[in-house]
Short mmCIF file of N, CA and C and ligand atoms in Angstrom, two decimals:
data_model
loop_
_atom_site.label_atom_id
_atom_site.label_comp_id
_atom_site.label_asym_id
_atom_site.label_seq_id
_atom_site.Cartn_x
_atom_site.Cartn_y
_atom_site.Cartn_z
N UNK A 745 160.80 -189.55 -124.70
CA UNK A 745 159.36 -189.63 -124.46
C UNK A 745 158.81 -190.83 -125.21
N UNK A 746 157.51 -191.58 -124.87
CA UNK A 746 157.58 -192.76 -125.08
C UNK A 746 155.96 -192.38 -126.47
N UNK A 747 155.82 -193.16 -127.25
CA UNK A 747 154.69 -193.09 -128.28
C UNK A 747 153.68 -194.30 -127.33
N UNK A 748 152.43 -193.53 -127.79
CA UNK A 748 151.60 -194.12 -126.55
C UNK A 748 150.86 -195.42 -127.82
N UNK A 749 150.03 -196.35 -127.69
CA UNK A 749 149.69 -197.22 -128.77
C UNK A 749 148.10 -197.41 -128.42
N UNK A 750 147.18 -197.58 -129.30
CA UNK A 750 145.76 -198.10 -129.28
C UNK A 750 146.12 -199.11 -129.51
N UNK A 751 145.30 -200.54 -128.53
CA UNK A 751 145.24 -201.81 -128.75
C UNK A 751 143.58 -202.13 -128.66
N UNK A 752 143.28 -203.43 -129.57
CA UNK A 752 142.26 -203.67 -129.56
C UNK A 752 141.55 -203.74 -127.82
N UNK A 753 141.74 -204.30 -127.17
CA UNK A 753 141.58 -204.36 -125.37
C UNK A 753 141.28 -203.09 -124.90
N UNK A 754 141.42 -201.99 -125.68
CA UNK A 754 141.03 -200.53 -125.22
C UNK A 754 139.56 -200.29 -125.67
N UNK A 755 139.30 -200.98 -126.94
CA UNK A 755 138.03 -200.68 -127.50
C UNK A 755 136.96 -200.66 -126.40
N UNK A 756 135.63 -199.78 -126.15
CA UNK A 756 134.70 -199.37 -125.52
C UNK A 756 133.87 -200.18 -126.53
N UNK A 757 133.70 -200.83 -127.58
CA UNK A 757 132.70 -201.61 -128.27
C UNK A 757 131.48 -200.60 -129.08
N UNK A 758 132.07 -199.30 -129.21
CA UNK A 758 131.50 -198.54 -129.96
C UNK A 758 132.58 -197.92 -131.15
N UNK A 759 132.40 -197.86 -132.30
CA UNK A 759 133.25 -198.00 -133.56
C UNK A 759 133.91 -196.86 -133.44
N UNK A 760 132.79 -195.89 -133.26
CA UNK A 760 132.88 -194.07 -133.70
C UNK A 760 133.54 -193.53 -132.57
N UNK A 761 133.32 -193.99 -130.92
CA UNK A 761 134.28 -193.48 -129.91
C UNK A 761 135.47 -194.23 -130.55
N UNK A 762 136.18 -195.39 -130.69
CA UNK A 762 137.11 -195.98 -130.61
C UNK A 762 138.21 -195.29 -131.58
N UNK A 763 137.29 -194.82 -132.76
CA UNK A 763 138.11 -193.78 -133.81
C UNK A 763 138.74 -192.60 -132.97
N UNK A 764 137.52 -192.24 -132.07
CA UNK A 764 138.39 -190.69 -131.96
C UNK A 764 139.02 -191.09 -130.44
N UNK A 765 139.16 -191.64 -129.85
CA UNK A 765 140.33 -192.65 -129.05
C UNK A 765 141.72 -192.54 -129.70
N UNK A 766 141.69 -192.97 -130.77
CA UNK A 766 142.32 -193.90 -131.75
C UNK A 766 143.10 -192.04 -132.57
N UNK A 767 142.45 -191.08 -132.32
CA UNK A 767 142.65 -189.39 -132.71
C UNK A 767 143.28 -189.04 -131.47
N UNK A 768 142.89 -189.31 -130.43
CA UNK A 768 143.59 -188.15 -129.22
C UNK A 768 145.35 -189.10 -128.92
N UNK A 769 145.09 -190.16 -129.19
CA UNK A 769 146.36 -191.01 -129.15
C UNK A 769 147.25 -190.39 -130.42
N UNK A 770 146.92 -190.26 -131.48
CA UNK A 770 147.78 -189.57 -132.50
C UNK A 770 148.09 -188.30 -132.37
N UNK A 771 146.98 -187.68 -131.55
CA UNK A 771 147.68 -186.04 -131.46
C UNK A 771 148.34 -186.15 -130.19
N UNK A 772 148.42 -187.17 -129.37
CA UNK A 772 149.63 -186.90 -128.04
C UNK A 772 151.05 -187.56 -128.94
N UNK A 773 150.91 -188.41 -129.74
CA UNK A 773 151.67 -189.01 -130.41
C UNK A 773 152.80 -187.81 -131.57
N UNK A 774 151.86 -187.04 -132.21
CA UNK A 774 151.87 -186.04 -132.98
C UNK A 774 153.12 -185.02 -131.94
N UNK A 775 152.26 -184.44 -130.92
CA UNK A 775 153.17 -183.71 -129.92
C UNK A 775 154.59 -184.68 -129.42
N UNK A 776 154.45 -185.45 -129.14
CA UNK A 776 155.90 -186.28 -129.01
C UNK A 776 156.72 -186.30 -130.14
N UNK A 777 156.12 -186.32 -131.29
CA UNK A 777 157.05 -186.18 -132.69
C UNK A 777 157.83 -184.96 -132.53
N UNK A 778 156.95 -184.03 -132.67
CA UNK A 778 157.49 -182.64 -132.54
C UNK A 778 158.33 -182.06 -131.83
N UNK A 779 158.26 -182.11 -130.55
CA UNK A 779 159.26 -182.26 -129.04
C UNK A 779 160.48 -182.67 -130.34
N UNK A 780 160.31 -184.30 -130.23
CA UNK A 780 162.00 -185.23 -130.93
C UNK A 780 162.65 -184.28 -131.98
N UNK A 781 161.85 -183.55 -132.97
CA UNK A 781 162.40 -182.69 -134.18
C UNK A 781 162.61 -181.00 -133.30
N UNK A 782 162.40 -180.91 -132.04
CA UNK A 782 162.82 -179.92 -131.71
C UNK A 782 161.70 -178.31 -132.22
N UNK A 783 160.57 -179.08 -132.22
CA UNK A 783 159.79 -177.95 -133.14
C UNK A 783 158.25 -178.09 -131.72
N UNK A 784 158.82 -178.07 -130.42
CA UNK A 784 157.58 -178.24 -129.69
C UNK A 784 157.31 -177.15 -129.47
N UNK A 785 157.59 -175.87 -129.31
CA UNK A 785 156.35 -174.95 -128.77
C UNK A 785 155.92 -174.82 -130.34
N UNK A 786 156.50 -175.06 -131.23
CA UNK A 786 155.28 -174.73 -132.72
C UNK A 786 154.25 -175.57 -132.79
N UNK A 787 154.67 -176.67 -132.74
CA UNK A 787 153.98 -177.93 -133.07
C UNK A 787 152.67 -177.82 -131.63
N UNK A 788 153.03 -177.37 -130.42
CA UNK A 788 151.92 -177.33 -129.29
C UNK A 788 150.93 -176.72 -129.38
N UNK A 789 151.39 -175.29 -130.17
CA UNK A 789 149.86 -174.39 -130.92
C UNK A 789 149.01 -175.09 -131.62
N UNK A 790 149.55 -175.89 -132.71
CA UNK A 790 148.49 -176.64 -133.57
C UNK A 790 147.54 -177.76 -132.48
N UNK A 791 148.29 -178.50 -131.17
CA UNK A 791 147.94 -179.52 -130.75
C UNK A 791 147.17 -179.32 -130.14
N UNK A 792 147.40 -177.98 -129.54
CA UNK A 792 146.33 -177.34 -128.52
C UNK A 792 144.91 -177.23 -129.49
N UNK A 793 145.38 -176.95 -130.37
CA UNK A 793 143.80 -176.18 -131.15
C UNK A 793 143.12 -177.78 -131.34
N UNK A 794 143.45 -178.58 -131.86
CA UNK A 794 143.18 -179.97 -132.09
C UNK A 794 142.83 -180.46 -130.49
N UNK A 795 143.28 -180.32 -129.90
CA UNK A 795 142.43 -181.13 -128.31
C UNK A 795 141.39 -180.51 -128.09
N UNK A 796 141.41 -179.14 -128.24
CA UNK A 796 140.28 -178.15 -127.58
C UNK A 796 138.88 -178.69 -128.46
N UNK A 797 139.32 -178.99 -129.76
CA UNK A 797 138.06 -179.58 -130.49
C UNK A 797 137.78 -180.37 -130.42
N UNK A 798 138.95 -181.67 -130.30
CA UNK A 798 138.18 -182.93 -129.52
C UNK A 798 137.90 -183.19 -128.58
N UNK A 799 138.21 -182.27 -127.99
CA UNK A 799 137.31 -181.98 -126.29
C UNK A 799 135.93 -181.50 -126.56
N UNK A 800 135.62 -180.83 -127.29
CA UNK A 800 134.31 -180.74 -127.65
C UNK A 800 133.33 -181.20 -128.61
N UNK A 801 133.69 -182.19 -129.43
CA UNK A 801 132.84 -183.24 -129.96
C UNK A 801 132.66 -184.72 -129.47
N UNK A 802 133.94 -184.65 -128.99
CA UNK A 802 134.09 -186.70 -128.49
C UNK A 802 133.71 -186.58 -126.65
N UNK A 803 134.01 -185.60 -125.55
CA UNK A 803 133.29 -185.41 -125.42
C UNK A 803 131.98 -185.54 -124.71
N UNK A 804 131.32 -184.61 -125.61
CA UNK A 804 129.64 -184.36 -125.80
C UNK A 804 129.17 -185.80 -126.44
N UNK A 805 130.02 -186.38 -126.99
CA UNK A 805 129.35 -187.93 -127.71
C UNK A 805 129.59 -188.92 -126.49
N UNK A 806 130.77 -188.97 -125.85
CA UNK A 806 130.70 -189.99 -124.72
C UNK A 806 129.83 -189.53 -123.61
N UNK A 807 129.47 -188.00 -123.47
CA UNK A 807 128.80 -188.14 -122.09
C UNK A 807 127.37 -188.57 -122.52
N UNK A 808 126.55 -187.67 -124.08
CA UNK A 808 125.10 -188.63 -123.78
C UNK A 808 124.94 -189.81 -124.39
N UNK A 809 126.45 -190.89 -124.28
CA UNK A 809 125.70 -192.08 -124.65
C UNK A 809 126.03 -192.55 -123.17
N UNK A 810 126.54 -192.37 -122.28
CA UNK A 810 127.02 -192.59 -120.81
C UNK A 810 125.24 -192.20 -120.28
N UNK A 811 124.59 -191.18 -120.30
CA UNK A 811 123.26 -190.91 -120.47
C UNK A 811 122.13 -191.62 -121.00
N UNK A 812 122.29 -192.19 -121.89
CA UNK A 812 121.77 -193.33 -122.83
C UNK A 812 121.71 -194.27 -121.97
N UNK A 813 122.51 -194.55 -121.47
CA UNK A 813 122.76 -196.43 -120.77
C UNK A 813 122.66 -196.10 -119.32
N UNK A 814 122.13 -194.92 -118.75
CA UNK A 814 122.20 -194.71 -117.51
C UNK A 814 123.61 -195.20 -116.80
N UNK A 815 125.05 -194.67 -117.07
CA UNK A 815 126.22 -194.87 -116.35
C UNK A 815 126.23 -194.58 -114.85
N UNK A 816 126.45 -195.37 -114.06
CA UNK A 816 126.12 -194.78 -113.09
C UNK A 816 127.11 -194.00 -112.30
N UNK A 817 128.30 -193.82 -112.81
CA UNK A 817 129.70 -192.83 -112.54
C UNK A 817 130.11 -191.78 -113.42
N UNK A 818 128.06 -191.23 -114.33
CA UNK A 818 128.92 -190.34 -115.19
C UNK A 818 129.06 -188.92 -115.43
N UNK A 819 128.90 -188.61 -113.56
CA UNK A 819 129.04 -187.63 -113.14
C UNK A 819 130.57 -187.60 -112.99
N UNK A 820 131.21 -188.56 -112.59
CA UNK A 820 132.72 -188.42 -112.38
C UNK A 820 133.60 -188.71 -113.40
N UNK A 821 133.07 -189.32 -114.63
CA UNK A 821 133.40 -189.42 -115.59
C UNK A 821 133.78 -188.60 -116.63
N UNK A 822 132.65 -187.73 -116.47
CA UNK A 822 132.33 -186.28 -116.81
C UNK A 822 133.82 -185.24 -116.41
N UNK A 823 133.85 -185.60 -115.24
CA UNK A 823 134.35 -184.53 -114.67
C UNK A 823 136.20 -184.32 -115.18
N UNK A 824 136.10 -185.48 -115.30
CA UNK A 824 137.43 -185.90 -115.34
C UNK A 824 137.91 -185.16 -116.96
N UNK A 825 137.42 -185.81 -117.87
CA UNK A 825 137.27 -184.76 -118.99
C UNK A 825 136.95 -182.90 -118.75
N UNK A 826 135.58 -183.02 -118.03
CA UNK A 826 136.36 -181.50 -117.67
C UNK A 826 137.69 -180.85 -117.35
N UNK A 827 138.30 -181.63 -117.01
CA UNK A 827 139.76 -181.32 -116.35
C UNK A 827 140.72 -180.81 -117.45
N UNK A 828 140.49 -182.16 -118.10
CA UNK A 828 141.19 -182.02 -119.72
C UNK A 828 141.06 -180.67 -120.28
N UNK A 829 139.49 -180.81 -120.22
CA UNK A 829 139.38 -179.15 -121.63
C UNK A 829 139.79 -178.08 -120.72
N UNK A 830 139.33 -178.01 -119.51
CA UNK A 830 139.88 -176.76 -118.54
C UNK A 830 141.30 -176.77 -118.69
N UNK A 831 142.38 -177.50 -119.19
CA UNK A 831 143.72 -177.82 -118.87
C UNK A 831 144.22 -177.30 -120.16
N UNK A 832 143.14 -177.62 -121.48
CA UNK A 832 143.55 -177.40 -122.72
C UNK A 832 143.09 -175.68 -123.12
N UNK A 833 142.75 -175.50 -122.82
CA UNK A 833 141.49 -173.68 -122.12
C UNK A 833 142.61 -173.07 -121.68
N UNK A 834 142.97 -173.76 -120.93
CA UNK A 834 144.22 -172.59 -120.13
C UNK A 834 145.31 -172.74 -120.74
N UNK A 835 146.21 -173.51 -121.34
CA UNK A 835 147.45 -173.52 -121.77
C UNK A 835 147.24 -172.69 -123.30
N UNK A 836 145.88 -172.76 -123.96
CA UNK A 836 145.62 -171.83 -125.17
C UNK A 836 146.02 -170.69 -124.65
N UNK A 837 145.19 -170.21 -123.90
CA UNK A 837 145.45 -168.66 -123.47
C UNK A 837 146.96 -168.21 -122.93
N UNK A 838 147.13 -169.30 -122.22
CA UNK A 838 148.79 -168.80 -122.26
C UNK A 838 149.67 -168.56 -123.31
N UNK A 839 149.60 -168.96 -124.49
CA UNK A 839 150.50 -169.30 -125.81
C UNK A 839 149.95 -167.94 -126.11
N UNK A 840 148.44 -167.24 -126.18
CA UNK A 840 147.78 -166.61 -126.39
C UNK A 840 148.93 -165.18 -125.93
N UNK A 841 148.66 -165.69 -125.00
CA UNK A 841 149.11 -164.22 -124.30
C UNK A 841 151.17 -163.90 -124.21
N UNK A 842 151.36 -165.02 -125.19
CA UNK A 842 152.89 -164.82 -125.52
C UNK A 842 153.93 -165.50 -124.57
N UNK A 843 153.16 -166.19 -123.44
CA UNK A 843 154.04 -167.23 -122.46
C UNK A 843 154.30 -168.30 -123.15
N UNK A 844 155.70 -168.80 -123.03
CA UNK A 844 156.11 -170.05 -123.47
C UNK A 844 156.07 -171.43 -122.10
N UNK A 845 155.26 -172.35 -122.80
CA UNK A 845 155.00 -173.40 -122.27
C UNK A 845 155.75 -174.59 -122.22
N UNK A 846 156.50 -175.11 -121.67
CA UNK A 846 157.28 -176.50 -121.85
C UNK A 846 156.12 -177.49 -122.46
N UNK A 847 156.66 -177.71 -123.99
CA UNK A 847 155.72 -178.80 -124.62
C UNK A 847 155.93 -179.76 -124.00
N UNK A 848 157.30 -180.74 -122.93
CA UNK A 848 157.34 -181.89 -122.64
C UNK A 848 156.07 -181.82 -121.26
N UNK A 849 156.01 -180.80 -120.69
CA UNK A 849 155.34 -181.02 -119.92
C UNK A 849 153.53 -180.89 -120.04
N UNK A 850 153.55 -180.48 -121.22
CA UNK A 850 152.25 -180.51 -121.83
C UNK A 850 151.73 -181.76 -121.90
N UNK A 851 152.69 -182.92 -122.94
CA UNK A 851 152.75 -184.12 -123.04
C UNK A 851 153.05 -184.86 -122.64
N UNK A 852 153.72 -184.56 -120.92
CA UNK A 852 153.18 -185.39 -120.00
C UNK A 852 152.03 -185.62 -119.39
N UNK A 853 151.43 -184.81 -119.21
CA UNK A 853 150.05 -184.51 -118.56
C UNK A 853 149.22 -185.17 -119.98
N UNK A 854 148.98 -184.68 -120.83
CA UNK A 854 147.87 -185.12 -121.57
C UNK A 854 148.49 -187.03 -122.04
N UNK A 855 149.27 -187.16 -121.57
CA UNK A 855 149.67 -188.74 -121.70
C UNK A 855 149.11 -189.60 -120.61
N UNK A 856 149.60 -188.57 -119.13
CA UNK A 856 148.90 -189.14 -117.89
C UNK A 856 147.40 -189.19 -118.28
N UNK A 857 146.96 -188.72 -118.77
CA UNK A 857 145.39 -188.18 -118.74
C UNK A 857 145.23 -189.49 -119.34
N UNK A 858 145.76 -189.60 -120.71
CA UNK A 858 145.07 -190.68 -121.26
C UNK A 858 145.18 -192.21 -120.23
N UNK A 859 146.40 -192.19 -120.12
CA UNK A 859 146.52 -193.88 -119.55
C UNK A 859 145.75 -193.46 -118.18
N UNK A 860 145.56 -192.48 -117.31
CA UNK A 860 144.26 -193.00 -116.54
C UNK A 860 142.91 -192.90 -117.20
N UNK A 861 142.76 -192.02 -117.82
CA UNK A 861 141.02 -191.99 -118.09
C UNK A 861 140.79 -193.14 -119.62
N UNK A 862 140.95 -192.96 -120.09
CA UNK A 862 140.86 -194.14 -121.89
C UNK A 862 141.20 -195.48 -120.92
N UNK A 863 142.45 -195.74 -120.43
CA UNK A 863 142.82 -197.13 -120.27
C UNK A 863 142.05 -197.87 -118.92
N UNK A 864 141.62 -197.07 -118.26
CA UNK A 864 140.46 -197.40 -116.82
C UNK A 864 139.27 -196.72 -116.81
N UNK A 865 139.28 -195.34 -116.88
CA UNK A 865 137.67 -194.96 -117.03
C UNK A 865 137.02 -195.50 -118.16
N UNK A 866 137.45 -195.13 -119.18
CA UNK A 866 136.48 -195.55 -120.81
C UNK A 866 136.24 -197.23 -120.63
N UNK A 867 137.24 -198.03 -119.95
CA UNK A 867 137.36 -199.44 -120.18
C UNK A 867 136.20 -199.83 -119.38
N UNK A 868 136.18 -199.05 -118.17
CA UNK A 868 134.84 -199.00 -116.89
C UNK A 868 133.45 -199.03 -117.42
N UNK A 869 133.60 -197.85 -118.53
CA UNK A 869 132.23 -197.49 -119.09
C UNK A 869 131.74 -198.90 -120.20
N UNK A 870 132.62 -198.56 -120.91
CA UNK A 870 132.55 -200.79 -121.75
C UNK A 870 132.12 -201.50 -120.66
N UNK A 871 132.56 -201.98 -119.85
CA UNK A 871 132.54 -203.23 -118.70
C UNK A 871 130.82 -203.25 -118.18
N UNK A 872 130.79 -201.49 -117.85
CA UNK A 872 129.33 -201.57 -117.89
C UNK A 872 128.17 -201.73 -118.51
N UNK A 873 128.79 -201.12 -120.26
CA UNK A 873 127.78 -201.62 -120.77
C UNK A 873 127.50 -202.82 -121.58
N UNK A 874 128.33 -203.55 -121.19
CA UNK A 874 128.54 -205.05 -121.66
C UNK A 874 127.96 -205.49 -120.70
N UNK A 875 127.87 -205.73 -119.51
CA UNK A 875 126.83 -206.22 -118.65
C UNK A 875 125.51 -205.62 -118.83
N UNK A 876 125.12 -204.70 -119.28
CA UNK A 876 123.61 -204.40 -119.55
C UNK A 876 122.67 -205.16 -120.38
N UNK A 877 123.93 -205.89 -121.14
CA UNK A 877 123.75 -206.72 -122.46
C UNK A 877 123.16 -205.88 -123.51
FE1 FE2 B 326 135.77 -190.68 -121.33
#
């Protein structure tokens, strides 16, 4: 499994998103560690609990500054992150309820997630608001 990297070219030009960017990349990073040491369904409980929260602060911070600048895709922007926490919602409750989850396939999906939404949506939302000046 491959370690995913923050590069400056990802930055959205806001400090405080770019940090917690710069967080969901270490906890998919984190879950790939774990998988390699053979400790992934342990290590997936903690990861899960850690997405579900940065699904709900980072977020609630990207959608009302997407609100702020009038985005004009950030209904679909939105949505797309919904996907995430609905994705991270459900695999809790499964662990919950004593089903074992393939961590690689956990951390495929939340890897896909990132390199489409961070590396093209978030970059979209910059692009736009760099033209607003
Ligand atoms: Fe986003």
């Amino acid at each position: 499994m491959t370690r995913i990297e923050w590069t400056d070219d990802l930055s959205v030009g806001l400090p405080e998103i770019d940090e917690q960017h710069k967080a969901l990349f270490a906890l998919a990073n984190d879950l790939v560690a774990g998988i390699e040491r053979g400790e992934g369904q342990t290590v997936l409980r903690d990861i899960l609990t850690r997405l579900r929260e940065y699904c709900f602060f980072h977020f609630d911070e990207e959608e009302t500054y997407m609100q702020d600048i009038g985005y004009p895709k950030a209904r679909a922007h939105a949505a797309e992150h919904a996907l995430l926490s609905a994705r991270a919602t459900a695999l809790s409750k499964l662990l919950e309820n004593g089903e074992s989850i393939p961590a690689e396939g956990a951390a495929d999906f939340l890897e896909a997630w990132i390199f489409s939404h961070v590396l093209k949506e978030d970059v979209a939302l910059k692009r736009y608001a760099d033209a607003q000046g």
